[in-house]
XYZ file of C-alpha atoms in Angstrom:
583
model
C 0.000 0.213 -0.179
C 2.688 2.205 0.775
C 3.744 1.775 -2.514
C 0.803 2.476 -4.238
C 0.459 5.969 -2.512
C 4.358 6.729 -3.488
C 3.689 6.015 -7.025
C 0.183 8.028 -7.213
C 1.812 10.723 -5.176
C 4.327 11.638 -8.054
C 1.336 12.428 -9.801
C 0.579 15.639 -7.605
C 3.423 17.296 -9.322
C 2.681 21.026 -10.324
C -0.927 20.486 -8.110
C 1.228 20.432 -4.972
C 0.424 24.153 -3.789
C -3.403 23.928 -4.028
C -3.130 20.825 -2.011
C -1.075 22.241 0.830
C -3.264 25.335 0.679
C -6.386 23.084 0.835
C -4.479 21.492 4.237
C -3.932 24.987 5.551
C -7.626 26.333 5.181
C -8.965 23.020 6.386
C -6.814 23.269 9.921
C -7.896 27.029 10.333
C -11.801 26.207 9.638
C -11.719 23.603 12.160
C -9.506 25.549 14.801
C -12.696 28.110 14.107
C -15.456 25.644 14.236
C -13.961 24.518 17.658
C -13.727 28.105 18.970
C -17.370 29.103 18.032
C -19.305 26.892 20.470
C -16.824 28.023 23.725
C -17.622 31.775 22.788
C -21.217 31.225 22.281
C -21.307 29.168 25.605
C -19.766 32.544 27.005
C -22.246 34.970 25.870
C -25.139 32.627 27.062
C -23.831 32.568 30.194
C -22.975 36.175 30.357
C -26.783 36.832 29.427
C -27.580 34.834 32.027
C -25.794 36.430 34.890
C -26.647 40.025 33.456
C -24.920 42.141 31.156
C -25.269 45.067 29.107
C -26.315 45.317 25.198
C -23.114 46.660 24.300
C -20.795 43.688 25.519
C -23.442 41.108 23.724
C -23.068 43.343 20.615
C -19.270 42.773 20.762
C -19.421 39.081 21.363
C -21.894 38.823 18.628
C -19.532 40.732 16.242
C -16.462 38.152 17.166
C -18.828 35.396 16.103
C -19.669 36.792 13.167
C -16.135 37.554 12.020
C -15.727 34.035 13.175
C -18.243 32.224 11.155
C -17.352 34.707 7.944
C -13.691 33.224 8.271
C -14.620 29.662 8.651
C -16.876 30.228 5.243
C -14.300 31.447 3.649
C -11.769 29.096 5.031
C -14.380 26.250 3.648
C -15.125 27.966 0.511
C -11.465 28.491 -0.587
C -10.531 25.016 0.441
C -13.356 23.723 -1.878
C -11.939 25.859 -4.871
C -8.096 24.580 -4.065
C -9.232 21.298 -3.726
C -10.931 20.966 -6.611
C -8.243 22.402 -8.584
C -5.446 20.136 -7.212
C -7.870 16.775 -7.569
C -8.912 17.571 -11.099
C -5.138 18.343 -11.781
C -4.088 15.297 -9.831
C -6.769 13.380 -12.223
C -5.423 14.801 -15.297
C -1.760 13.889 -14.473
C -2.722 10.326 -13.594
C -4.785 9.794 -17.066
C -1.767 11.425 -18.823
C 0.788 8.925 -16.898
C -0.925 5.943 -17.628
C -2.079 6.879 -21.524
C 1.820 7.604 -21.769
C 2.617 4.437 -20.381
C 0.384 2.311 -22.563
C 1.755 3.962 -25.605
C 5.166 2.741 -24.594
C 3.848 -0.889 -24.199
C 5.337 -3.145 -26.917
C 2.687 -5.934 -27.649
C 3.500 -8.233 -25.348
C 2.570 -5.629 -22.096
C -0.810 -4.855 -24.090
C -1.571 -8.543 -24.095
C -1.864 -8.534 -20.551
C -4.576 -5.958 -20.370
C -7.889 -6.128 -22.000
C -8.727 -2.787 -24.044
C -11.993 -2.561 -21.709
C -10.114 -2.960 -18.695
C -7.594 -0.194 -19.821
C -10.730 2.097 -20.780
C -12.257 1.173 -17.150
C -8.765 2.083 -15.295
C -8.482 5.233 -17.140
C -11.877 6.384 -16.427
C -13.933 4.416 -13.485
C -10.922 3.919 -11.510
C -9.292 7.184 -11.876
C -12.439 9.245 -11.219
C -12.365 7.132 -7.528
C -8.922 7.662 -6.409
C -9.101 11.457 -7.541
C -12.608 11.519 -5.215
C -10.485 9.977 -2.128
C -7.780 12.465 -3.060
C -10.183 15.283 -2.606
C -11.319 13.526 0.609
C -7.929 12.931 1.752
C -6.890 16.881 1.550
C -10.157 18.021 2.977
C -12.657 15.562 4.877
C -9.664 13.005 5.970
C -7.837 16.211 7.666
C -11.195 18.039 8.751
C -12.518 14.948 10.709
C -9.899 14.070 12.749
C -9.097 17.493 13.957
C -12.574 18.487 14.544
C -12.733 15.103 16.778
C -9.758 16.234 18.956
C -10.496 19.580 19.168
C -14.081 18.957 20.120
C -13.517 16.123 22.587
C -10.837 18.790 24.238
C -12.880 21.356 24.284
C -15.932 19.551 25.911
C -13.688 18.483 28.460
C -12.750 21.955 28.878
C -16.484 22.922 29.069
C -18.230 20.396 30.778
C -16.349 18.344 32.841
C -17.599 15.385 34.233
C -20.533 15.663 31.254
C -18.199 14.750 28.709
C -17.787 11.447 30.050
C -20.745 10.239 27.822
C -18.073 10.252 24.849
C -16.157 7.765 26.402
C -19.545 5.234 26.180
C -20.474 6.679 23.054
C -17.577 7.158 20.889
C -16.104 3.420 20.937
C -19.625 2.199 20.610
C -20.016 4.153 17.172
C -16.240 3.582 16.185
C -17.039 -0.245 16.428
C -20.395 -0.039 14.914
C -18.678 2.113 11.891
C -15.949 -0.228 11.355
C -18.096 -3.523 11.349
C -20.361 -1.911 8.887
C -17.415 -1.317 6.771
C -15.656 -4.418 6.705
C -19.001 -5.955 5.584
C -19.427 -3.619 2.682
C -15.724 -3.874 1.198
C -15.925 -7.213 -0.217
C -19.274 -6.563 -2.389
C -17.398 -2.868 -3.335
C -14.180 -4.309 -4.510
C -16.128 -6.708 -6.132
C -17.434 -4.057 -8.545
C -14.449 -3.549 -10.531
C -13.456 -6.582 -12.356
C -17.452 -6.560 -12.953
C -16.860 -2.944 -14.645
C -14.498 -4.320 -17.000
C -16.852 -7.172 -18.534
C -19.807 -4.391 -18.451
C -17.336 -2.582 -20.464
C -16.114 -5.610 -22.616
C -19.757 -6.151 -23.521
C -20.364 -2.379 -24.804
C -17.279 -2.433 -26.539
C -17.843 -5.716 -28.600
C -21.202 -4.549 -29.240
C -20.316 -1.251 -30.752
C -17.472 -2.629 -32.791
C -19.608 -5.678 -34.073
C -22.844 -3.863 -34.687
C -22.895 -5.107 -38.200
C -22.617 -8.956 -36.976
C -25.266 -8.535 -34.487
C -27.983 -6.966 -36.698
C -26.540 -9.662 -39.438
C -27.579 -12.575 -37.049
C -30.521 -10.628 -35.329
C -28.789 -11.474 -31.822
C -29.819 -7.629 -30.365
C -32.012 -9.719 -27.870
C -28.876 -11.934 -26.992
C -26.917 -8.950 -26.660
C -29.303 -6.817 -24.436
C -29.521 -10.075 -22.061
C -25.763 -10.306 -21.986
C -25.474 -6.683 -21.117
C -28.272 -6.830 -18.554
C -26.833 -9.691 -16.570
C -23.586 -7.810 -16.418
C -25.428 -4.536 -15.512
C -27.435 -6.454 -12.988
C -24.370 -7.846 -11.294
C -22.715 -4.641 -10.676
C -26.458 -3.156 -9.276
C -26.747 -6.012 -7.009
C -23.100 -5.848 -5.629
C -23.633 -2.016 -5.072
C -27.116 -2.648 -3.866
C -25.950 -4.890 -1.255
C -22.937 -2.716 -0.356
C -25.261 0.336 0.098
C -27.788 -1.593 2.117
C -24.924 -2.170 4.702
C -23.500 1.355 4.602
C -27.026 2.537 5.143
C -26.699 1.697 8.814
C -24.482 4.307 9.492
C -27.426 6.909 9.668
C -29.428 4.898 12.310
C -26.699 4.423 14.262
C -25.698 7.757 13.879
C -28.448 9.293 14.907
C -28.904 6.754 17.978
C -25.756 7.939 19.515
C -26.588 11.575 18.549
C -29.700 11.402 20.514
C -28.345 9.275 23.401
C -25.928 11.990 23.690
C -28.374 14.511 23.712
C -30.875 13.205 26.345
C -27.781 12.133 28.604
C -26.400 15.917 28.712
C -30.015 17.349 28.812
C -30.832 15.307 31.733
C -27.697 15.349 33.703
C -26.812 18.695 32.975
C -30.369 20.148 34.069
C -30.220 18.344 36.989
C -26.810 19.652 37.840
C -27.661 23.283 37.238
C -30.622 22.934 39.124
C -28.986 21.633 42.467
C -25.853 23.575 42.183
C -27.901 26.636 41.221
C -25.501 27.233 38.274
C -22.395 27.215 40.519
C -20.914 24.212 39.002
C -22.206 23.857 35.212
C -24.101 26.534 33.480
C -26.838 26.483 30.684
C -24.430 28.031 28.034
C -22.143 24.954 28.902
C -24.927 22.391 28.560
C -25.447 24.249 25.268
C -21.877 24.193 24.077
C -21.741 20.330 25.040
C -24.531 19.699 22.814
C -22.556 21.565 19.896
C -19.423 19.588 20.595
C -21.233 16.276 21.097
C -22.651 16.571 17.499
C -19.274 17.902 15.943
C -17.568 14.652 17.520
C -20.425 12.459 16.260
C -20.397 13.781 12.503
C -16.789 13.789 12.725
C -16.760 9.886 13.585
C -19.585 9.551 10.713
C -17.674 11.410 8.132
C -14.590 9.220 8.997
C -16.395 6.138 8.361
C -17.542 7.488 4.908
C -13.431 7.944 4.303
C -12.791 4.530 5.356
C -15.611 3.314 3.078
C -14.226 5.428 0.083
C -10.637 4.894 0.442
C -11.460 0.829 0.855
C -13.303 1.300 -2.464
C -10.105 3.608 -4.002
C -7.569 1.327 -2.767
C -8.729 -1.463 -5.284
C -8.843 1.117 -8.231
C -5.365 2.465 -7.351
C -3.747 -1.005 -7.129
C -5.358 -1.372 -10.682
C -3.873 1.920 -11.829
C -0.485 0.827 -10.680
C -0.545 -2.213 -12.415
C -0.409 -0.134 -15.570
C 2.074 2.610 -14.293
C 4.426 0.219 -12.643
C 3.978 -2.316 -16.318
C 7.519 -2.195 -17.634
C 7.999 -2.407 -21.807
C 9.582 -5.420 -22.601
C 10.944 -3.551 -25.627
C 14.091 -1.249 -24.603
C 15.971 1.432 -26.642
C 20.046 -0.020 -26.483
C 22.569 2.274 -24.617
C 23.839 3.643 -27.994
C 21.180 2.785 -30.401
C 21.604 3.084 -34.236
C 19.720 6.121 -35.670
C 19.220 5.450 -39.332
C 18.294 2.220 -41.378
C 20.522 1.724 -44.340
C 18.586 -0.201 -46.679
C 15.399 -2.486 -46.910
C 16.941 -5.785 -46.551
C 16.043 -8.491 -43.984
C 17.672 -11.447 -42.468
C 16.193 -13.853 -40.057
C 18.757 -16.266 -38.469
C 17.683 -19.420 -36.440
C 14.804 -17.241 -35.472
C 12.342 -18.864 -32.965
C 9.453 -17.131 -31.244
C 6.773 -17.739 -28.649
C 4.164 -15.381 -27.147
C 4.742 -15.959 -23.693
C 7.251 -17.731 -21.446
C 4.705 -20.215 -20.348
C 3.851 -20.875 -23.767
C 4.349 -25.102 -24.181
C 4.823 -24.338 -28.318
C 6.616 -22.116 -30.507
C 4.591 -19.737 -32.897
C 8.060 -19.847 -34.670
C 11.044 -21.819 -35.048
C 13.858 -22.814 -37.334
C 13.462 -19.625 -39.406
C 16.221 -18.772 -41.795
C 15.472 -16.107 -44.418
C 17.561 -13.417 -46.362
C 15.563 -10.847 -48.392
C 17.308 -8.241 -50.374
C 16.294 -4.734 -50.344
C 13.636 -3.787 -52.593
C 12.725 -7.812 -53.536
C 8.839 -8.573 -53.247
C 8.183 -11.531 -51.258
C 5.135 -13.209 -51.085
C 3.992 -15.102 -47.914
C 1.329 -17.746 -47.873
C 0.024 -20.470 -45.723
C -3.167 -21.924 -43.454
C -4.399 -19.439 -40.738
C -2.379 -19.968 -37.711
C 0.612 -21.104 -39.671
C 2.357 -18.090 -38.305
C 2.571 -15.375 -41.082
C 1.540 -12.497 -38.937
C 3.966 -13.255 -36.428
C 6.900 -13.409 -38.775
C 6.386 -10.246 -40.052
C 5.889 -8.490 -36.311
C 9.134 -9.242 -35.691
C 10.677 -6.785 -38.070
C 9.394 -3.633 -36.782
C 10.115 -5.095 -33.476
C 6.453 -5.051 -32.009
C 7.761 -8.704 -30.435
C 11.353 -9.645 -30.100
C 12.504 -12.905 -31.220
C 12.826 -15.556 -28.500
C 15.835 -17.231 -30.354
C 18.107 -16.165 -33.038
C 17.851 -12.996 -34.559
C 16.482 -10.476 -36.819
C 18.350 -7.819 -38.926
C 17.200 -4.750 -40.900
C 19.399 -3.248 -43.137
C 22.331 -5.445 -41.762
C 21.967 -4.371 -38.086
C 20.036 -6.553 -35.427
C 16.728 -4.813 -35.030
C 17.242 -4.710 -31.139
C 20.248 -2.298 -31.802
C 18.009 0.133 -33.343
C 16.181 3.258 -31.765
C 12.788 1.609 -31.838
C 11.453 5.005 -33.311
C 13.895 5.094 -35.981
C 13.149 1.298 -37.137
C 9.668 1.854 -37.103
C 9.921 4.910 -39.145
C 11.414 2.821 -41.777
C 8.632 0.035 -41.853
C 5.104 0.503 -42.945
C 2.460 -1.759 -41.858
C -0.886 -2.419 -42.902
C -2.199 -4.761 -40.964
C -4.731 -7.616 -41.070
C -7.358 -5.473 -39.025
C -7.591 -1.599 -40.601
C -7.926 1.206 -38.747
C -9.318 4.286 -39.493
C -9.493 7.376 -37.152
C -12.384 9.961 -36.606
C -11.523 12.785 -39.100
C -11.194 13.689 -42.437
C -9.778 11.209 -45.184
C -7.231 13.705 -45.558
C -6.127 13.617 -41.653
C -6.382 10.031 -41.817
C -3.946 9.868 -44.856
C -1.238 12.193 -43.110
C -0.702 9.651 -40.151
C 1.612 8.350 -42.944
C 3.455 11.638 -43.281
C 1.863 14.739 -41.571
C 3.984 17.108 -44.035
C 2.643 15.493 -47.159
C 1.154 18.316 -49.853
C -2.500 17.788 -51.272
C -0.542 16.253 -54.194
C 1.282 13.562 -52.441
C -2.152 12.598 -50.696
C -3.441 12.137 -54.205
C -1.070 10.445 -55.787
C -0.713 7.877 -53.196
C -4.365 7.303 -53.372
C -4.028 7.102 -57.133
C -1.451 4.199 -56.617
C -3.568 2.291 -53.999
C -6.739 3.015 -56.482
C -8.642 4.920 -53.988
C -8.680 8.274 -55.558
C -11.463 7.666 -57.582
C -13.930 6.709 -55.115
C -12.521 9.473 -52.579
C -13.659 12.105 -55.373
C -16.983 10.407 -55.564
C -17.998 11.338 -51.799
C -19.510 14.969 -51.640
C -16.638 16.202 -49.809
C -14.025 14.219 -51.106
C -10.806 14.236 -49.104
C -12.511 16.352 -46.608
C -14.900 13.679 -46.069
C -15.439 12.851 -42.387
C -14.301 9.357 -41.555
C -16.486 7.985 -38.598
C -15.099 6.273 -35.662
C -13.834 2.792 -36.896
C -14.511 3.714 -40.513
C -17.802 2.704 -40.277
C -18.862 4.658 -43.178
C -16.563 3.254 -45.763
C -16.372 -0.240 -47.221
C -14.005 -2.962 -46.138
C -12.467 -2.224 -49.702
C -12.350 1.065 -49.377
C -10.654 1.239 -45.759
C -8.079 -1.065 -47.068
C -7.266 1.032 -50.041
C -7.217 4.340 -47.660
C -4.891 2.300 -45.416
C -2.519 1.122 -48.292
C -2.431 5.085 -49.386
C -1.506 6.184 -45.710
C 1.203 3.570 -45.630
C 2.778 4.601 -48.964
C 3.155 8.167 -47.933
C 5.420 7.183 -45.360
C 7.720 6.197 -48.130
C 9.096 3.237 -45.970
C 12.164 0.970 -46.825
C 9.928 -1.930 -46.007
C 6.221 -2.125 -46.690
C 4.154 -4.995 -44.912
C 0.819 -5.645 -46.371
C -0.929 -8.440 -44.184
C -3.618 -9.624 -46.422
C -4.604 -6.134 -46.898
C -6.021 -6.452 -50.090
C -8.483 -9.403 -49.254
C -11.448 -7.161 -49.447
C -10.690 -5.886 -53.283
C -11.287 -7.424 -56.389
C -8.466 -9.396 -58.324
C -8.170 -6.430 -60.764
C -7.750 -3.650 -58.095
C -5.511 -5.973 -56.438
C -3.123 -6.148 -59.800
C -3.494 -2.405 -59.981
C -2.031 -1.890 -56.973
C 0.616 -4.381 -57.174
C 1.728 -2.898 -60.398
C 1.633 0.869 -58.869
C 3.844 -0.583 -55.713
C 6.456 -1.874 -58.163
C 6.669 1.569 -59.917
C 6.350 3.837 -56.830
C 8.538 2.272 -54.314
C 10.848 -0.050 -56.492
C 13.716 0.376 -53.738
C 11.325 -0.777 -51.217
C 11.311 -3.971 -49.742
C 7.569 -5.417 -50.116
C 6.457 -8.212 -47.835
C 2.730 -9.382 -48.707
C 0.468 -11.807 -46.708
C -1.967 -13.086 -49.015
C -4.529 -15.783 -49.303
C -4.670 -15.608 -52.996
C -2.082 -17.047 -55.054
C -2.864 -14.602 -57.754
C -1.694 -11.569 -55.323
C 2.048 -13.011 -54.928
C 2.192 -15.029 -57.832
C 4.589 -12.214 -59.440
C 6.875 -11.987 -56.329
C 10.453 -12.199 -56.653
C 10.305 -14.738 -53.820
C 7.282 -16.546 -51.998
C 7.421 -18.448 -48.553
C 5.192 -21.011 -47.746
C 4.473 -21.542 -44.031
C 3.417 -24.026 -42.322
C 2.998 -24.694 -38.631
C 5.493 -21.758 -37.783
C 8.138 -23.114 -40.569
C 9.045 -21.926 -43.799
C 8.586 -25.510 -45.692
C 9.195 -24.030 -49.183
C 10.412 -20.872 -50.710
C 11.111 -19.844 -54.106
C 9.440 -18.091 -57.128
C 6.311 -19.138 -58.721
C 7.597 -21.349 -61.162
C 10.174 -22.815 -58.726
C 7.487 -23.871 -56.509
C 5.303 -25.104 -58.999
C 8.309 -27.544 -59.509
C 9.168 -28.296 -55.993
C 6.435 -27.825 -53.927
C 3.469 -30.029 -53.776
C 1.605 -27.739 -51.110
C 2.016 -24.718 -53.565
C 0.871 -26.798 -56.216
C -2.154 -27.857 -54.322
C -3.043 -24.138 -53.241
C -2.607 -23.131 -57.046
C -4.876 -26.010 -58.204
C -7.473 -25.543 -55.801
C -7.866 -21.568 -56.508
C -7.444 -21.843 -60.322
C -9.448 -24.945 -61.079
C -11.611 -25.365 -57.990
C -12.385 -21.663 -57.306
C -10.776 -19.826 -54.251
C -10.059 -21.677 -51.045
C -8.928 -20.206 -47.587
C -5.433 -21.298 -47.401
């Protein structure tokens, strides 16, 4: 827990000043609040003993000034605590997002996207609320408790013994209520992940949901996740609701005790031992003491909830990226040559089987390489090692004659452009999306790249042309259009290595051919790796690789493989004579 506090404390940074000012103002407010009943009791006693109006006015003026000072301290503390809390949450989200951006794929695989969203939203909000409570209520309540107890003994003497009975009973009751409620609060956070996951999946796969008429099923799944959270919260809140009756019981007991015993003492001693003003102060201090305990119980509940959120946040902040730059990284990629030397790879140390094994391969700069293989054969895994999205478990991968682990990661990835199997477009215009490849690209370069990717015609057909708004996830363009825009985006990068991971699967064979011809003319010196399901997409490649079960089982040109590889001949035969088949 100490580590969590230290880790989160680093996120306060430039907001330390408003946090410290909040603490100072809260201390001032607590001192004033404790003094007011004392002065009020003194005034009541003076009135009872007979005093002139001028003295009453002076004491009243002092009370008004103290009340205004207390109000000012409370209001300013609220302003500064809000600034400190909002700034703390901002820094926390910034640090988490920055950390995630530095993650390798291996790190990201540990967290689901829905869990990361929950941690950056719900969990951060919970920790922010606790931080604001810590610098305000968590300071004010203990101080009020201490000051009120001291002043109660000063003012009431023997009457204050009632607190010896009430305070332990209330404290014990509040602790037990907190302990009973905590398990339910702790369980909620993981259930938030599952609910967000249900929402994310439903939104992303809306076309599939509607295509299979599964709306009712999705509603039921979401309702189950939502009801689960509601049930946990209801159970916890039902327990926490016992705070109020317990609090009221203690307050009323204190009032009855002070009024009954105090009145008897006043009557019997005729005000020589205790006076009416002191009884009034005792009632006020009693309420302050009990309210302070009540607030402390709320803080206990809130902090216990936030501990789980804070731990989840620290899991992200403490996650160390598995990929690091070397001490003296290479900052220039000479060319697009690629070498695999006895490479093996597994996605985790616990995996029993290698995803790739025994990969030996040399690709000259500027070559076009086709990669074929059944689903799960390791095609995507192979190309992900080139820009160092993962590190090889064994052997080495070299680009431009240099081991990829010796490069500055940003430099290496700037030299490699990938059009992934799952294409992603971002909210914004087509022009904005294309400039992800090159922020400084001119309009002429955008158009040229789109022409080569066979995207210019359909872009111009939109009313807004290149300023057409792309919805989140590219839902307002077809799969083929999305693929072509992603290829154009990659071309604008003018990379030394271009990887197309099944990125023309949604376009027709003629358009696929035009794209490949454009690539040869536009970037002849760029090494092109094309993962495909269609033999036609790689038939004219300089080198074709056949992968099976994580190994290269055959390689060569189309003509060489037709002579030497039975697997390739079977694939070719199925697709040219028996119709295209998933390979």
